[in-house]
Amino acid sequence: MIAYSHSPQSRLPSSQRGFNLLELLVVISIIGILAGLLYPAVTRIMLQTKMNRAENAAQNLKLAIKTYYTEYGTLPLEGSGSSEADQRLQSDRNLMDILCASETEAALKANPRRTVFYTGRSARPLGQGRYHSGVHIGSDGAAELFDPWGEPYRVILDGNANGRVDRPSWDHRNPSSEIFNTVLVWSAGPDQLDDSEEEDNVKTW
């Protein structure tokens, strides 16, 4: 009678042989289902984090502008002095050079005491020369402030010092044509457009 030898692997209990193809497919399917369930929740959390970050930066910018006005009695504008109309700006170098007391602002003399009114995290590269989520200082020393989606913040200042500014055209939830505030700051949000979807705009009023 011929005796056949069995390999060590064939004598292993089925629980120790590892996954077969069917079991592997089941595991992959379960992982896929869990990922599909978690993805929307993770996406919402990431979006809310960006919205909170945008709101904090916008509020800080608003405070910096008000502090500048308290310091100098005028709006942070190149050439200084109050205007007869509301001033619409962005958080580009024309505004941020003044508030950050950058090197390029020194010649403008809009911040003669060289007081730093705005400080924040350094902006991160977004690619193609764009930045997001903070202050970017250029090679020439100029400062710019970007929201989490790579856009500058929008600003309206009470240029005629009457204690109110015109309501932005996209703010349809506000029934009044004017807002009793001296500084408005907002981010256009994820779509990077003011008028596209009002709900995603991050505002400070």
PDB file of C-alpha atoms in Angstrom:
ATOM      1  CA  MET A   1       0.000   0.000   0.000  1.00  0.00           C
ATOM      2  CA  ILE A   2       1.394   3.344  -1.000  1.00  0.00           C
ATOM      3  CA  ALA A   3       1.364   6.066   1.644  1.00  0.00           C
ATOM      4  CA  TYR A   4       0.921   9.626   0.424  1.00  0.00           C
ATOM      5  CA  SER A   5       2.570  12.413   2.310  1.00  0.00           C
ATOM      6  CA  HIS A   6       0.633  15.570   2.993  1.00  0.00           C
ATOM      7  CA  SER A   7       2.197  19.017   2.896  1.00  0.00           C
ATOM      8  CA  PRO A   8       2.259  20.960   6.176  1.00  0.00           C
ATOM      9  CA  GLN A   9      -0.126  23.557   4.675  1.00  0.00           C
ATOM     10  CA  SER A  10      -2.788  20.908   3.863  1.00  0.00           C
ATOM     11  CA  ARG A  11      -2.866  19.811   7.477  1.00  0.00           C
ATOM     12  CA  LEU A  12      -3.535  23.377   8.766  1.00  0.00           C
ATOM     13  CA  PRO A  13      -7.017  24.028  10.134  1.00  0.00           C
ATOM     14  CA  SER A  14      -9.206  26.046   7.791  1.00  0.00           C
ATOM     15  CA  SER A  15      -9.077  28.990  10.237  1.00  0.00           C
ATOM     16  CA  GLN A  16      -5.300  29.295   9.674  1.00  0.00           C
ATOM     17  CA  ARG A  17      -5.165  29.072   5.871  1.00  0.00           C
ATOM     18  CA  GLY A  18      -5.759  32.838   5.304  1.00  0.00           C
ATOM     19  CA  PHE A  19      -8.422  34.490   3.134  1.00  0.00           C
ATOM     20  CA  ASN A  20      -9.771  32.889   0.020  1.00  0.00           C
ATOM     21  CA  LEU A  21     -10.986  34.978  -2.904  1.00  0.00           C
ATOM     22  CA  LEU A  22     -14.607  35.129  -1.771  1.00  0.00           C
ATOM     23  CA  GLU A  23     -13.691  36.236   1.735  1.00  0.00           C
ATOM     24  CA  LEU A  24     -11.368  38.894   0.334  1.00  0.00           C
ATOM     25  CA  LEU A  25     -14.135  40.269  -1.890  1.00  0.00           C
ATOM     26  CA  VAL A  26     -16.490  40.430   1.072  1.00  0.00           C
ATOM     27  CA  VAL A  27     -13.943  42.397   3.116  1.00  0.00           C
ATOM     28  CA  ILE A  28     -13.322  44.811   0.232  1.00  0.00           C
ATOM     29  CA  SER A  29     -17.067  45.307  -0.188  1.00  0.00           C
ATOM     30  CA  ILE A  30     -17.520  46.086   3.499  1.00  0.00           C
ATOM     31  CA  ILE A  31     -14.653  48.598   3.401  1.00  0.00           C
ATOM     32  CA  GLY A  32     -16.198  50.234   0.345  1.00  0.00           C
ATOM     33  CA  ILE A  33     -19.588  50.538   2.033  1.00  0.00           C
ATOM     34  CA  LEU A  34     -18.061  52.049   5.165  1.00  0.00           C
ATOM     35  CA  ALA A  35     -16.022  54.505   3.099  1.00  0.00           C
ATOM     36  CA  GLY A  36     -19.151  55.531   1.202  1.00  0.00           C
ATOM     37  CA  LEU A  37     -20.991  56.158   4.461  1.00  0.00           C
ATOM     38  CA  LEU A  38     -18.134  58.110   6.036  1.00  0.00           C
ATOM     39  CA  TYR A  39     -17.171  60.253   3.030  1.00  0.00           C
ATOM     40  CA  PRO A  40     -20.136  62.688   3.238  1.00  0.00           C
ATOM     41  CA  ALA A  41     -19.594  63.151   6.976  1.00  0.00           C
ATOM     42  CA  VAL A  42     -15.865  63.778   6.546  1.00  0.00           C
ATOM     43  CA  THR A  43     -16.576  66.200   3.688  1.00  0.00           C
ATOM     44  CA  ARG A  44     -19.034  68.149   5.841  1.00  0.00           C
ATOM     45  CA  ILE A  45     -16.544  68.341   8.698  1.00  0.00           C
ATOM     46  CA  MET A  46     -13.786  69.601   6.385  1.00  0.00           C
ATOM     47  CA  LEU A  47     -16.112  72.216   4.880  1.00  0.00           C
ATOM     48  CA  GLN A  48     -17.246  73.408   8.303  1.00  0.00           C
ATOM     49  CA  THR A  49     -13.626  73.683   9.401  1.00  0.00           C
ATOM     50  CA  LYS A  50     -12.877  75.924   6.424  1.00  0.00           C
ATOM     51  CA  MET A  51     -16.000  78.010   7.058  1.00  0.00           C
ATOM     52  CA  ASN A  52     -14.989  78.528  10.690  1.00  0.00           C
ATOM     53  CA  ARG A  53     -11.467  79.464   9.640  1.00  0.00           C
ATOM     54  CA  ALA A  54     -12.820  81.956   7.117  1.00  0.00           C
ATOM     55  CA  GLU A  55     -15.144  83.518   9.683  1.00  0.00           C
ATOM     56  CA  ASN A  56     -12.356  83.894  12.248  1.00  0.00           C
ATOM     57  CA  ALA A  57     -10.053  85.561   9.729  1.00  0.00           C
ATOM     58  CA  ALA A  58     -12.837  87.859   8.519  1.00  0.00           C
ATOM     59  CA  GLN A  59     -13.670  88.899  12.086  1.00  0.00           C
ATOM     60  CA  ASN A  60      -9.980  89.539  12.800  1.00  0.00           C
ATOM     61  CA  LEU A  61      -9.703  91.650   9.652  1.00  0.00           C
ATOM     62  CA  LYS A  62     -12.767  93.635  10.683  1.00  0.00           C
ATOM     63  CA  LEU A  63     -11.257  94.208  14.132  1.00  0.00           C
ATOM     64  CA  ALA A  64      -7.936  95.275  12.584  1.00  0.00           C
ATOM     65  CA  ILE A  65      -9.687  97.897  10.427  1.00  0.00           C
ATOM     66  CA  LYS A  66     -11.619  99.256  13.406  1.00  0.00           C
ATOM     67  CA  THR A  67      -8.450  99.359  15.492  1.00  0.00           C
ATOM     68  CA  TYR A  68      -6.691 101.273  12.719  1.00  0.00           C
ATOM     69  CA  TYR A  69      -9.536 103.785  12.685  1.00  0.00           C
ATOM     70  CA  THR A  70      -9.247 104.184  16.461  1.00  0.00           C
ATOM     71  CA  GLU A  71      -5.498 104.740  16.095  1.00  0.00           C
ATOM     72  CA  TYR A  72      -5.540 107.231  13.216  1.00  0.00           C
ATOM     73  CA  GLY A  73      -9.111 108.507  13.006  1.00  0.00           C
ATOM     74  CA  THR A  74      -9.336 107.628   9.332  1.00  0.00           C
ATOM     75  CA  LEU A  75      -9.895 104.623   7.090  1.00  0.00           C
ATOM     76  CA  PRO A  76      -6.968 102.393   6.050  1.00  0.00           C
ATOM     77  CA  LEU A  77      -6.813 103.664   2.505  1.00  0.00           C
ATOM     78  CA  GLU A  78      -3.907 104.724   0.340  1.00  0.00           C
ATOM     79  CA  GLY A  79      -3.901 108.480   0.368  1.00  0.00           C
ATOM     80  CA  SER A  80      -5.904 108.372   3.647  1.00  0.00           C
ATOM     81  CA  GLY A  81      -8.756 110.677   4.474  1.00  0.00           C
ATOM     82  CA  SER A  82     -12.490 109.957   4.522  1.00  0.00           C
ATOM     83  CA  SER A  83     -14.505 109.724   1.369  1.00  0.00           C
ATOM     84  CA  GLU A  84     -17.983 110.858   0.401  1.00  0.00           C
ATOM     85  CA  ALA A  85     -19.042 107.282  -0.390  1.00  0.00           C
ATOM     86  CA  ASP A  86     -18.632 103.770   0.927  1.00  0.00           C
ATOM     87  CA  GLN A  87     -15.309 102.210   0.022  1.00  0.00           C
ATOM     88  CA  ARG A  88     -15.248  98.726  -1.500  1.00  0.00           C
ATOM     89  CA  LEU A  89     -11.942  96.919  -1.102  1.00  0.00           C
ATOM     90  CA  GLN A  90     -10.387  93.496  -1.036  1.00  0.00           C
ATOM     91  CA  SER A  91      -7.784  92.060   1.295  1.00  0.00           C
ATOM     92  CA  ASP A  92      -5.095  92.546  -1.324  1.00  0.00           C
ATOM     93  CA  ARG A  93      -1.871  94.498  -0.871  1.00  0.00           C
ATOM     94  CA  ASN A  94      -3.627  97.876  -1.103  1.00  0.00           C
ATOM     95  CA  LEU A  95      -5.286  97.157   2.255  1.00  0.00           C
ATOM     96  CA  MET A  96      -3.055  94.556   3.888  1.00  0.00           C
ATOM     97  CA  ASP A  97       0.179  96.461   3.329  1.00  0.00           C
ATOM     98  CA  ILE A  98      -1.271  99.140   5.586  1.00  0.00           C
ATOM     99  CA  LEU A  99      -2.663  96.814   8.242  1.00  0.00           C
ATOM    100  CA  CYS A 100       0.429  94.582   8.314  1.00  0.00           C
ATOM    101  CA  ALA A 101       2.881  97.512   8.196  1.00  0.00           C
ATOM    102  CA  SER A 102       4.691  95.813   5.322  1.00  0.00           C
ATOM    103  CA  GLU A 103       7.908  97.052   3.766  1.00  0.00           C
ATOM    104  CA  THR A 104       6.151  98.289   0.653  1.00  0.00           C
ATOM    105  CA  GLU A 105       3.753 100.380   2.752  1.00  0.00           C
ATOM    106  CA  ALA A 106       6.518 102.455   4.313  1.00  0.00           C
ATOM    107  CA  ALA A 107       6.612 104.749   1.291  1.00  0.00           C
ATOM    108  CA  LEU A 108       2.834 105.269   1.353  1.00  0.00           C
ATOM    109  CA  LYS A 109       2.873 106.643   4.900  1.00  0.00           C
ATOM    110  CA  ALA A 110      -0.681 105.446   5.555  1.00  0.00           C
ATOM    111  CA  ASN A 111       0.609 103.754   8.723  1.00  0.00           C
ATOM    112  CA  PRO A 112       3.305 106.179   9.910  1.00  0.00           C
ATOM    113  CA  ARG A 113       3.641 104.610  13.361  1.00  0.00           C
ATOM    114  CA  ARG A 114       4.342 101.228  11.711  1.00  0.00           C
ATOM    115  CA  THR A 115       1.751  99.559  13.923  1.00  0.00           C
ATOM    116  CA  VAL A 116       0.880  95.965  12.997  1.00  0.00           C
ATOM    117  CA  PHE A 117      -2.912  95.774  13.120  1.00  0.00           C
ATOM    118  CA  TYR A 118      -3.343  92.366  11.519  1.00  0.00           C
ATOM    119  CA  THR A 119      -1.397  89.186  12.193  1.00  0.00           C
ATOM    120  CA  GLY A 120      -2.355  85.706  11.100  1.00  0.00           C
ATOM    121  CA  ARG A 121      -1.139  82.353   9.919  1.00  0.00           C
ATOM    122  CA  SER A 122       1.034  82.156   6.836  1.00  0.00           C
ATOM    123  CA  ALA A 123      -0.868  81.333   3.667  1.00  0.00           C
ATOM    124  CA  ARG A 124      -0.335  77.930   2.092  1.00  0.00           C
ATOM    125  CA  PRO A 125       0.506  77.406  -1.592  1.00  0.00           C
ATOM    126  CA  LEU A 126      -2.488  76.444  -3.699  1.00  0.00           C
ATOM    127  CA  GLY A 127      -0.581  76.028  -6.960  1.00  0.00           C
ATOM    128  CA  GLN A 128      -0.106  78.237 -10.010  1.00  0.00           C
ATOM    129  CA  GLY A 129       1.056  81.138  -7.866  1.00  0.00           C
ATOM    130  CA  ARG A 130      -2.067  81.166  -5.703  1.00  0.00           C
ATOM    131  CA  TYR A 131      -2.353  80.880  -1.909  1.00  0.00           C
ATOM    132  CA  HIS A 132      -5.019  80.138   0.680  1.00  0.00           C
ATOM    133  CA  SER A 133      -5.842  80.308   4.388  1.00  0.00           C
ATOM    134  CA  GLY A 134      -3.697  83.161   5.605  1.00  0.00           C
ATOM    135  CA  VAL A 135      -1.334  86.026   4.884  1.00  0.00           C
ATOM    136  CA  HIS A 136       1.101  85.772   1.999  1.00  0.00           C
ATOM    137  CA  ILE A 137       4.143  88.039   2.002  1.00  0.00           C
ATOM    138  CA  GLY A 138       5.503  88.434  -1.509  1.00  0.00           C
ATOM    139  CA  SER A 139       9.133  88.670  -2.526  1.00  0.00           C
ATOM    140  CA  ASP A 140       8.742  92.454  -2.603  1.00  0.00           C
ATOM    141  CA  GLY A 141       7.432  92.472   0.979  1.00  0.00           C
ATOM    142  CA  ALA A 142       3.804  93.130   0.013  1.00  0.00           C
ATOM    143  CA  ALA A 143       1.095  91.438   2.092  1.00  0.00           C
ATOM    144  CA  GLU A 144      -2.135  89.775   0.940  1.00  0.00           C
ATOM    145  CA  LEU A 145      -4.797  87.894   2.914  1.00  0.00           C
ATOM    146  CA  PHE A 146      -6.561  84.898   1.357  1.00  0.00           C
ATOM    147  CA  ASP A 147      -9.536  82.844   2.472  1.00  0.00           C
ATOM    148  CA  PRO A 148      -9.466  78.996   2.593  1.00  0.00           C
ATOM    149  CA  TRP A 149     -10.475  78.848  -1.093  1.00  0.00           C
ATOM    150  CA  GLY A 150      -7.707  81.098  -2.379  1.00  0.00           C
ATOM    151  CA  GLU A 151      -9.719  84.308  -2.749  1.00  0.00           C
ATOM    152  CA  PRO A 152      -9.222  87.682  -1.031  1.00  0.00           C
ATOM    153  CA  TYR A 153     -11.823  88.795   1.493  1.00  0.00           C
ATOM    154  CA  ARG A 154     -14.298  91.446   0.429  1.00  0.00           C
ATOM    155  CA  VAL A 155     -14.546  94.673   2.436  1.00  0.00           C
ATOM    156  CA  ILE A 156     -16.932  97.639   2.543  1.00  0.00           C
ATOM    157  CA  LEU A 157     -15.979 100.667   4.668  1.00  0.00           C
ATOM    158  CA  ASP A 158     -18.162 103.528   5.873  1.00  0.00           C
ATOM    159  CA  GLY A 159     -16.458 106.189   3.819  1.00  0.00           C
ATOM    160  CA  ASN A 160     -18.781 109.091   4.687  1.00  0.00           C
ATOM    161  CA  ALA A 161     -18.784 108.292   8.441  1.00  0.00           C
ATOM    162  CA  ASN A 162     -22.568 108.115   8.760  1.00  0.00           C
ATOM    163  CA  GLY A 163     -22.491 104.879  10.746  1.00  0.00           C
ATOM    164  CA  ARG A 164     -23.878 102.663   7.976  1.00  0.00           C
ATOM    165  CA  VAL A 165     -22.999 101.167   4.621  1.00  0.00           C
ATOM    166  CA  ASP A 166     -24.983 100.005   1.621  1.00  0.00           C
ATOM    167  CA  ARG A 167     -26.135  96.401   1.772  1.00  0.00           C
ATOM    168  CA  PRO A 168     -24.203  94.140  -0.619  1.00  0.00           C
ATOM    169  CA  SER A 169     -26.394  93.209  -3.584  1.00  0.00           C
ATOM    170  CA  TRP A 170     -26.146  89.479  -2.840  1.00  0.00           C
ATOM    171  CA  ASP A 171     -27.416  89.794   0.761  1.00  0.00           C
ATOM    172  CA  HIS A 172     -31.062  89.106  -0.055  1.00  0.00           C
ATOM    173  CA  ARG A 173     -31.887  87.993   3.476  1.00  0.00           C
ATOM    174  CA  ASN A 174     -31.442  91.527   4.754  1.00  0.00           C
ATOM    175  CA  PRO A 175     -34.591  93.562   4.014  1.00  0.00           C
ATOM    176  CA  SER A 176     -32.910  96.943   4.497  1.00  0.00           C
ATOM    177  CA  SER A 177     -30.950  98.704   1.774  1.00  0.00           C
ATOM    178  CA  GLU A 178     -28.389  99.759   4.386  1.00  0.00           C
ATOM    179  CA  ILE A 179     -26.602  97.998   7.227  1.00  0.00           C
ATOM    180  CA  PHE A 180     -25.860  99.887  10.429  1.00  0.00           C
ATOM    181  CA  ASN A 181     -22.212  98.933  10.596  1.00  0.00           C
ATOM    182  CA  THR A 182     -19.022 100.767   9.723  1.00  0.00           C
ATOM    183  CA  VAL A 183     -17.070  97.765   8.414  1.00  0.00           C
ATOM    184  CA  LEU A 184     -18.332  94.763   6.459  1.00  0.00           C
ATOM    185  CA  VAL A 185     -16.031  91.850   5.703  1.00  0.00           C
ATOM    186  CA  TRP A 186     -16.949  88.592   4.017  1.00  0.00           C
ATOM    187  CA  SER A 187     -15.621  85.616   2.095  1.00  0.00           C
ATOM    188  CA  ALA A 188     -17.318  84.441  -1.086  1.00  0.00           C
ATOM    189  CA  GLY A 189     -17.098  80.869   0.226  1.00  0.00           C
ATOM    190  CA  PRO A 190     -16.453  77.597  -1.591  1.00  0.00           C
ATOM    191  CA  ASP A 191     -17.890  78.696  -4.947  1.00  0.00           C
ATOM    192  CA  GLN A 192     -15.685  81.847  -4.872  1.00  0.00           C
ATOM    193  CA  LEU A 193     -18.608  83.930  -6.174  1.00  0.00           C
ATOM    194  CA  ASP A 194     -20.623  86.483  -4.204  1.00  0.00           C
ATOM    195  CA  ASP A 195     -23.900  86.203  -6.067  1.00  0.00           C
ATOM    196  CA  SER A 196     -23.941  82.517  -7.019  1.00  0.00           C
ATOM    197  CA  GLU A 197     -25.030  80.964  -3.724  1.00  0.00           C
ATOM    198  CA  GLU A 198     -25.620  83.400  -0.901  1.00  0.00           C
ATOM    199  CA  GLU A 199     -25.763  80.579   1.646  1.00  0.00           C
ATOM    200  CA  ASP A 200     -22.072  79.740   1.313  1.00  0.00           C
ATOM    201  CA  ASN A 201     -20.847  83.310   1.818  1.00  0.00           C
ATOM    202  CA  VAL A 202     -19.123  83.808   5.180  1.00  0.00           C
ATOM    203  CA  LYS A 203     -20.040  87.252   6.532  1.00  0.00           C
ATOM    204  CA  THR A 204     -19.322  89.283   9.666  1.00  0.00           C
ATOM    205  CA  TRP A 205     -22.713  90.962  10.184  1.00  0.00           C
TER     206      TRP A 205
END
